[in-house]
Amino acid sequence: MLLVLSAEHRAHLGCLPQAGGAVVGELGRLAMEQLRRGTAPRACEAAARKLSIGVDTIQHGVEGLVYLLTESSKLMISEVDFQDSIHVLGFSDELNKSLIQLYLDNRKEIRSILGELAPRLPSYHSLEWRLDVQLASRSLRQQIKPAVTMKLHLNQNEDPTAQVLQTDPATLLHLIQQLEQAMGEMKMNHCRRIVRNMK
């Protein structure tokens, strides 16, 4: 699977061919520091002074590398696919080798960082439900008003929680149909490919 870079990201990475090997190494180090600790304008300014390059060039190069590394790591792109992805940028063989080595050396750590940043969503534990039907009221002697009450038990960060939901059968039937449609779409080749690359 190839990573497709937008024109903006290609422009950000465009400063790399003019930079020497030491600059690319420094930009790679700054990109990894940004992933670990967040943006650091002072580090970019210090690198710009040290390398005698404009601060904007350093920042754009770092942003381009961060995007390239994170997207490639998310998709777990193989070495060959990564090489093919950056080949379209027209870099020299030496620069391509440096970028490939940067990716291979750091992709596990990047995936770990991205995993920590992902939101911790609650997981399903169990479901209780009850069907209530109102047959009459003071104002209406004959009516049928059904309602489905559900108690959804979830686990969030090892803590059990519960959500009580109430709906009418027509809305519940519509939700079931939408979920079945989504499950059917998951069987399509395109969705399977996406899920396979997310693992």
PDB file of C-alpha atoms in Angstrom:
ATOM      1  CA  MET A   1       0.000   0.000   0.000  1.00  0.00           C
ATOM      2  CA  LEU A   2       1.416   3.369  -1.022  1.00  0.00           C
ATOM      3  CA  LEU A   3       1.143   6.583   0.970  1.00  0.00           C
ATOM      4  CA  VAL A   4      -0.207   9.423  -1.178  1.00  0.00           C
ATOM      5  CA  LEU A   5       1.198  12.817  -0.199  1.00  0.00           C
ATOM      6  CA  SER A   6      -0.731  16.031  -0.780  1.00  0.00           C
ATOM      7  CA  ALA A   7       0.818  18.982  -2.608  1.00  0.00           C
ATOM      8  CA  GLU A   8       1.254  20.777   0.738  1.00  0.00           C
ATOM      9  CA  HIS A   9       3.196  17.888   2.277  1.00  0.00           C
ATOM     10  CA  ARG A  10       5.311  17.521  -0.856  1.00  0.00           C
ATOM     11  CA  ALA A  11       6.145  21.229  -0.592  1.00  0.00           C
ATOM     12  CA  HIS A  12       7.132  20.802   3.077  1.00  0.00           C
ATOM     13  CA  LEU A  13       9.407  17.893   2.186  1.00  0.00           C
ATOM     14  CA  GLY A  14      10.785  19.840  -0.789  1.00  0.00           C
ATOM     15  CA  CYS A  15      13.433  21.480   1.403  1.00  0.00           C
ATOM     16  CA  LEU A  16      15.126  18.114   2.076  1.00  0.00           C
ATOM     17  CA  PRO A  17      17.042  17.737  -1.236  1.00  0.00           C
ATOM     18  CA  GLN A  18      18.783  21.105  -0.720  1.00  0.00           C
ATOM     19  CA  ALA A  19      19.709  20.142   2.839  1.00  0.00           C
ATOM     20  CA  GLY A  20      22.743  18.010   3.527  1.00  0.00           C
ATOM     21  CA  GLY A  21      22.807  14.673   5.309  1.00  0.00           C
ATOM     22  CA  ALA A  22      23.433  16.359   8.689  1.00  0.00           C
ATOM     23  CA  VAL A  23      20.380  18.594   8.208  1.00  0.00           C
ATOM     24  CA  VAL A  24      18.152  15.646   7.321  1.00  0.00           C
ATOM     25  CA  GLY A  25      19.402  13.805  10.419  1.00  0.00           C
ATOM     26  CA  GLU A  26      18.667  16.865  12.569  1.00  0.00           C
ATOM     27  CA  LEU A  27      15.181  17.257  11.037  1.00  0.00           C
ATOM     28  CA  GLY A  28      14.502  13.567  11.741  1.00  0.00           C
ATOM     29  CA  ARG A  29      15.586  14.024  15.365  1.00  0.00           C
ATOM     30  CA  LEU A  30      13.341  17.112  15.710  1.00  0.00           C
ATOM     31  CA  ALA A  31      10.414  15.249  14.121  1.00  0.00           C
ATOM     32  CA  MET A  32      10.753  12.421  16.650  1.00  0.00           C
ATOM     33  CA  GLU A  33      11.054  14.923  19.526  1.00  0.00           C
ATOM     34  CA  GLN A  34       7.895  16.651  18.301  1.00  0.00           C
ATOM     35  CA  LEU A  35       6.057  13.329  18.288  1.00  0.00           C
ATOM     36  CA  ARG A  36       7.271  12.508  21.803  1.00  0.00           C
ATOM     37  CA  ARG A  37       6.833  15.907  23.465  1.00  0.00           C
ATOM     38  CA  GLY A  38       4.843  18.151  21.124  1.00  0.00           C
ATOM     39  CA  THR A  39       5.945  21.182  19.135  1.00  0.00           C
ATOM     40  CA  ALA A  40       9.083  22.945  20.315  1.00  0.00           C
ATOM     41  CA  PRO A  41       9.620  26.287  18.523  1.00  0.00           C
ATOM     42  CA  ARG A  42      12.824  26.946  20.475  1.00  0.00           C
ATOM     43  CA  ALA A  43      14.352  23.670  19.306  1.00  0.00           C
ATOM     44  CA  CYS A  44      13.564  24.634  15.696  1.00  0.00           C
ATOM     45  CA  GLU A  45      15.112  28.080  16.223  1.00  0.00           C
ATOM     46  CA  ALA A  46      18.235  26.535  17.755  1.00  0.00           C
ATOM     47  CA  ALA A  47      18.510  24.053  14.866  1.00  0.00           C
ATOM     48  CA  ALA A  48      18.045  26.881  12.350  1.00  0.00           C
ATOM     49  CA  ARG A  49      20.907  28.865  13.930  1.00  0.00           C
ATOM     50  CA  LYS A  50      23.145  25.790  14.152  1.00  0.00           C
ATOM     51  CA  LEU A  51      22.524  24.773  10.526  1.00  0.00           C
ATOM     52  CA  SER A  52      22.293  28.336   9.106  1.00  0.00           C
ATOM     53  CA  ILE A  53      18.857  27.667   7.602  1.00  0.00           C
ATOM     54  CA  GLY A  54      15.640  29.668   7.938  1.00  0.00           C
ATOM     55  CA  VAL A  55      13.327  28.747  10.838  1.00  0.00           C
ATOM     56  CA  ASP A  56      10.370  28.356   8.450  1.00  0.00           C
ATOM     57  CA  THR A  57      12.336  25.846   6.371  1.00  0.00           C
ATOM     58  CA  ILE A  58      13.162  23.830   9.494  1.00  0.00           C
ATOM     59  CA  GLN A  59       9.539  23.912  10.728  1.00  0.00           C
ATOM     60  CA  HIS A  60       8.145  22.898   7.335  1.00  0.00           C
ATOM     61  CA  GLY A  61      10.693  20.103   7.006  1.00  0.00           C
ATOM     62  CA  VAL A  62       9.835  18.808  10.489  1.00  0.00           C
ATOM     63  CA  GLU A  63       6.074  18.995   9.781  1.00  0.00           C
ATOM     64  CA  GLY A  64       6.560  17.141   6.507  1.00  0.00           C
ATOM     65  CA  LEU A  65       8.623  14.416   8.193  1.00  0.00           C
ATOM     66  CA  VAL A  66       6.138  14.088  11.078  1.00  0.00           C
ATOM     67  CA  TYR A  67       3.312  13.582   8.594  1.00  0.00           C
ATOM     68  CA  LEU A  68       5.307  11.126   6.487  1.00  0.00           C
ATOM     69  CA  LEU A  69       6.380   9.070   9.509  1.00  0.00           C
ATOM     70  CA  THR A  70       3.024   9.042  11.333  1.00  0.00           C
ATOM     71  CA  GLU A  71       0.915   8.171   8.296  1.00  0.00           C
ATOM     72  CA  SER A  72       3.346   5.469   7.203  1.00  0.00           C
ATOM     73  CA  SER A  73       3.444   4.023  10.729  1.00  0.00           C
ATOM     74  CA  LYS A  74      -0.361   4.089  11.057  1.00  0.00           C
ATOM     75  CA  LEU A  75      -0.668   2.032   7.888  1.00  0.00           C
ATOM     76  CA  MET A  76       2.357  -0.144   8.795  1.00  0.00           C
ATOM     77  CA  ILE A  77       3.729   0.377   5.310  1.00  0.00           C
ATOM     78  CA  SER A  78       6.450  -2.096   4.374  1.00  0.00           C
ATOM     79  CA  GLU A  79       9.963  -0.934   3.510  1.00  0.00           C
ATOM     80  CA  VAL A  80       9.309  -1.456  -0.216  1.00  0.00           C
ATOM     81  CA  ASP A  81       6.016   0.478  -0.133  1.00  0.00           C
ATOM     82  CA  PHE A  82       7.638   3.295   1.861  1.00  0.00           C
ATOM     83  CA  GLN A  83      10.417   3.469  -0.723  1.00  0.00           C
ATOM     84  CA  ASP A  84       7.830   3.588  -3.523  1.00  0.00           C
ATOM     85  CA  SER A  85       5.875   6.300  -1.658  1.00  0.00           C
ATOM     86  CA  ILE A  86       8.883   8.621  -1.369  1.00  0.00           C
ATOM     87  CA  HIS A  87      10.241   7.724  -4.833  1.00  0.00           C
ATOM     88  CA  VAL A  88       7.640  10.027  -6.426  1.00  0.00           C
ATOM     89  CA  LEU A  89       9.255  12.961  -4.574  1.00  0.00           C
ATOM     90  CA  GLY A  90      12.332  12.682  -6.792  1.00  0.00           C
ATOM     91  CA  PHE A  91      14.899  12.586  -3.986  1.00  0.00           C
ATOM     92  CA  SER A  92      18.409  11.244  -4.450  1.00  0.00           C
ATOM     93  CA  ASP A  93      19.153   7.612  -3.564  1.00  0.00           C
ATOM     94  CA  GLU A  94      21.185   8.733  -0.551  1.00  0.00           C
ATOM     95  CA  LEU A  95      18.306  10.854   0.809  1.00  0.00           C
ATOM     96  CA  ASN A  96      15.809   8.051   0.161  1.00  0.00           C
ATOM     97  CA  LYS A  97      18.024   5.639   2.129  1.00  0.00           C
ATOM     98  CA  SER A  98      18.218   8.116   5.031  1.00  0.00           C
ATOM     99  CA  LEU A  99      14.421   8.494   5.109  1.00  0.00           C
ATOM    100  CA  ILE A 100      13.864   4.729   4.894  1.00  0.00           C
ATOM    101  CA  GLN A 101      16.286   4.153   7.770  1.00  0.00           C
ATOM    102  CA  LEU A 102      14.570   6.891   9.822  1.00  0.00           C
ATOM    103  CA  TYR A 103      11.206   5.212   9.238  1.00  0.00           C
ATOM    104  CA  LEU A 104      12.427   1.672   9.983  1.00  0.00           C
ATOM    105  CA  ASP A 105      14.244   2.767  13.155  1.00  0.00           C
ATOM    106  CA  ASN A 106      11.236   4.618  14.580  1.00  0.00           C
ATOM    107  CA  ARG A 107       8.001   3.067  13.294  1.00  0.00           C
ATOM    108  CA  LYS A 108       7.388   0.881  16.377  1.00  0.00           C
ATOM    109  CA  GLU A 109       7.885   3.822  18.722  1.00  0.00           C
ATOM    110  CA  ILE A 110       5.640   6.020  16.556  1.00  0.00           C
ATOM    111  CA  ARG A 111       2.868   3.393  16.626  1.00  0.00           C
ATOM    112  CA  SER A 112       3.252   3.213  20.396  1.00  0.00           C
ATOM    113  CA  ILE A 113       2.970   7.021  20.701  1.00  0.00           C
ATOM    114  CA  LEU A 114      -0.070   7.085  18.416  1.00  0.00           C
ATOM    115  CA  GLY A 115      -1.655   4.284  20.468  1.00  0.00           C
ATOM    116  CA  GLU A 116      -1.253   6.331  23.651  1.00  0.00           C
ATOM    117  CA  LEU A 117      -2.832   9.366  21.977  1.00  0.00           C
ATOM    118  CA  ALA A 118      -5.868   7.403  20.781  1.00  0.00           C
ATOM    119  CA  PRO A 119      -8.996   8.042  22.845  1.00  0.00           C
ATOM    120  CA  ARG A 120      -9.910   5.293  25.286  1.00  0.00           C
ATOM    121  CA  LEU A 121     -13.433   4.390  24.263  1.00  0.00           C
ATOM    122  CA  PRO A 122     -15.741   2.345  26.475  1.00  0.00           C
ATOM    123  CA  SER A 123     -16.235  -1.314  25.577  1.00  0.00           C
ATOM    124  CA  TYR A 124     -19.442  -3.346  25.650  1.00  0.00           C
ATOM    125  CA  HIS A 125     -20.084  -5.640  28.613  1.00  0.00           C
ATOM    126  CA  SER A 126     -23.785  -6.549  28.623  1.00  0.00           C
ATOM    127  CA  LEU A 127     -27.289  -5.302  27.828  1.00  0.00           C
ATOM    128  CA  GLU A 128     -30.561  -5.467  29.745  1.00  0.00           C
ATOM    129  CA  TRP A 129     -33.799  -4.493  28.067  1.00  0.00           C
ATOM    130  CA  ARG A 130     -37.496  -4.155  28.832  1.00  0.00           C
ATOM    131  CA  LEU A 131     -40.565  -3.519  26.681  1.00  0.00           C
ATOM    132  CA  ASP A 132     -43.213  -1.235  28.219  1.00  0.00           C
ATOM    133  CA  VAL A 133     -46.607  -0.681  26.614  1.00  0.00           C
ATOM    134  CA  GLN A 134     -49.004   2.004  27.773  1.00  0.00           C
ATOM    135  CA  LEU A 135     -52.528   0.821  26.955  1.00  0.00           C
ATOM    136  CA  ALA A 136     -54.568   3.704  28.357  1.00  0.00           C
ATOM    137  CA  SER A 137     -54.343   7.006  30.165  1.00  0.00           C
ATOM    138  CA  ARG A 138     -56.839   9.330  31.847  1.00  0.00           C
ATOM    139  CA  SER A 139     -57.351  11.314  28.677  1.00  0.00           C
ATOM    140  CA  LEU A 140     -57.280   8.382  26.236  1.00  0.00           C
ATOM    141  CA  ARG A 141     -59.030   5.149  27.163  1.00  0.00           C
ATOM    142  CA  GLN A 142     -57.586   3.132  24.308  1.00  0.00           C
ATOM    143  CA  GLN A 143     -54.072   3.681  23.077  1.00  0.00           C
ATOM    144  CA  ILE A 144     -51.026   1.580  22.456  1.00  0.00           C
ATOM    145  CA  LYS A 145     -47.769   3.376  23.160  1.00  0.00           C
ATOM    146  CA  PRO A 146     -44.789   0.968  23.233  1.00  0.00           C
ATOM    147  CA  ALA A 147     -41.334   1.917  24.539  1.00  0.00           C
ATOM    148  CA  VAL A 148     -38.120  -0.088  24.720  1.00  0.00           C
ATOM    149  CA  THR A 149     -35.867   0.667  27.693  1.00  0.00           C
ATOM    150  CA  MET A 150     -32.283  -0.575  27.541  1.00  0.00           C
ATOM    151  CA  LYS A 151     -29.559  -0.544  30.138  1.00  0.00           C
ATOM    152  CA  LEU A 152     -26.184  -0.749  28.428  1.00  0.00           C
ATOM    153  CA  HIS A 153     -23.350  -1.914  30.693  1.00  0.00           C
ATOM    154  CA  LEU A 154     -19.900  -0.692  29.575  1.00  0.00           C
ATOM    155  CA  ASN A 155     -16.310  -0.970  30.767  1.00  0.00           C
ATOM    156  CA  GLN A 156     -14.267   2.206  30.606  1.00  0.00           C
ATOM    157  CA  ASN A 157     -10.689   2.128  31.906  1.00  0.00           C
ATOM    158  CA  GLU A 158     -11.506  -1.012  33.936  1.00  0.00           C
ATOM    159  CA  ASP A 159     -14.448   0.806  35.601  1.00  0.00           C
ATOM    160  CA  PRO A 160     -17.976  -0.483  34.929  1.00  0.00           C
ATOM    161  CA  THR A 161     -20.502   2.149  33.850  1.00  0.00           C
ATOM    162  CA  ALA A 162     -24.116   1.967  32.683  1.00  0.00           C
ATOM    163  CA  GLN A 163     -26.207   4.017  30.277  1.00  0.00           C
ATOM    164  CA  VAL A 164     -30.006   3.913  30.246  1.00  0.00           C
ATOM    165  CA  LEU A 165     -31.605   4.502  26.853  1.00  0.00           C
ATOM    166  CA  GLN A 166     -35.249   4.612  25.864  1.00  0.00           C
ATOM    167  CA  THR A 167     -36.743   4.583  22.386  1.00  0.00           C
ATOM    168  CA  ASP A 168     -39.796   3.515  20.449  1.00  0.00           C
ATOM    169  CA  PRO A 169     -39.748   0.281  18.407  1.00  0.00           C
ATOM    170  CA  ALA A 170     -39.747   2.106  15.028  1.00  0.00           C
ATOM    171  CA  THR A 171     -36.563   4.019  15.887  1.00  0.00           C
ATOM    172  CA  LEU A 172     -34.961   0.854  17.274  1.00  0.00           C
ATOM    173  CA  LEU A 173     -35.815  -1.012  14.061  1.00  0.00           C
ATOM    174  CA  HIS A 174     -34.232   1.810  12.025  1.00  0.00           C
ATOM    175  CA  LEU A 175     -31.048   1.630  14.156  1.00  0.00           C
ATOM    176  CA  ILE A 176     -30.875  -2.134  13.638  1.00  0.00           C
ATOM    177  CA  GLN A 177     -31.177  -1.695   9.866  1.00  0.00           C
ATOM    178  CA  GLN A 178     -28.412   0.942   9.840  1.00  0.00           C
ATOM    179  CA  LEU A 179     -26.108  -1.309  11.873  1.00  0.00           C
ATOM    180  CA  GLU A 180     -26.799  -4.288   9.610  1.00  0.00           C
ATOM    181  CA  GLN A 181     -26.032  -2.119   6.575  1.00  0.00           C
ATOM    182  CA  ALA A 182     -22.737  -1.012   8.177  1.00  0.00           C
ATOM    183  CA  MET A 183     -21.848  -4.638   8.958  1.00  0.00           C
ATOM    184  CA  GLY A 184     -22.594  -5.543   5.331  1.00  0.00           C
ATOM    185  CA  GLU A 185     -20.281  -2.767   4.116  1.00  0.00           C
ATOM    186  CA  MET A 186     -17.503  -4.138   6.340  1.00  0.00           C
ATOM    187  CA  LYS A 187     -17.493  -7.248   4.130  1.00  0.00           C
ATOM    188  CA  MET A 188     -16.576  -5.200   1.049  1.00  0.00           C
ATOM    189  CA  ASN A 189     -12.992  -5.517  -0.219  1.00  0.00           C
ATOM    190  CA  HIS A 190     -12.240  -1.807   0.271  1.00  0.00           C
ATOM    191  CA  CYS A 191     -13.236  -1.914   3.967  1.00  0.00           C
ATOM    192  CA  ARG A 192     -11.350  -5.169   4.529  1.00  0.00           C
ATOM    193  CA  ARG A 193      -8.196  -3.576   3.136  1.00  0.00           C
ATOM    194  CA  ILE A 194      -8.561  -0.573   5.444  1.00  0.00           C
ATOM    195  CA  VAL A 195      -9.143  -2.741   8.522  1.00  0.00           C
ATOM    196  CA  ARG A 196      -6.220  -5.018   7.609  1.00  0.00           C
ATOM    197  CA  ASN A 197      -3.883  -2.020   7.378  1.00  0.00           C
ATOM    198  CA  MET A 198      -5.131  -0.568  10.683  1.00  0.00           C
ATOM    199  CA  LYS A 199      -3.989  -3.648  12.634  1.00  0.00           C
TER     200      LYS A 199
END
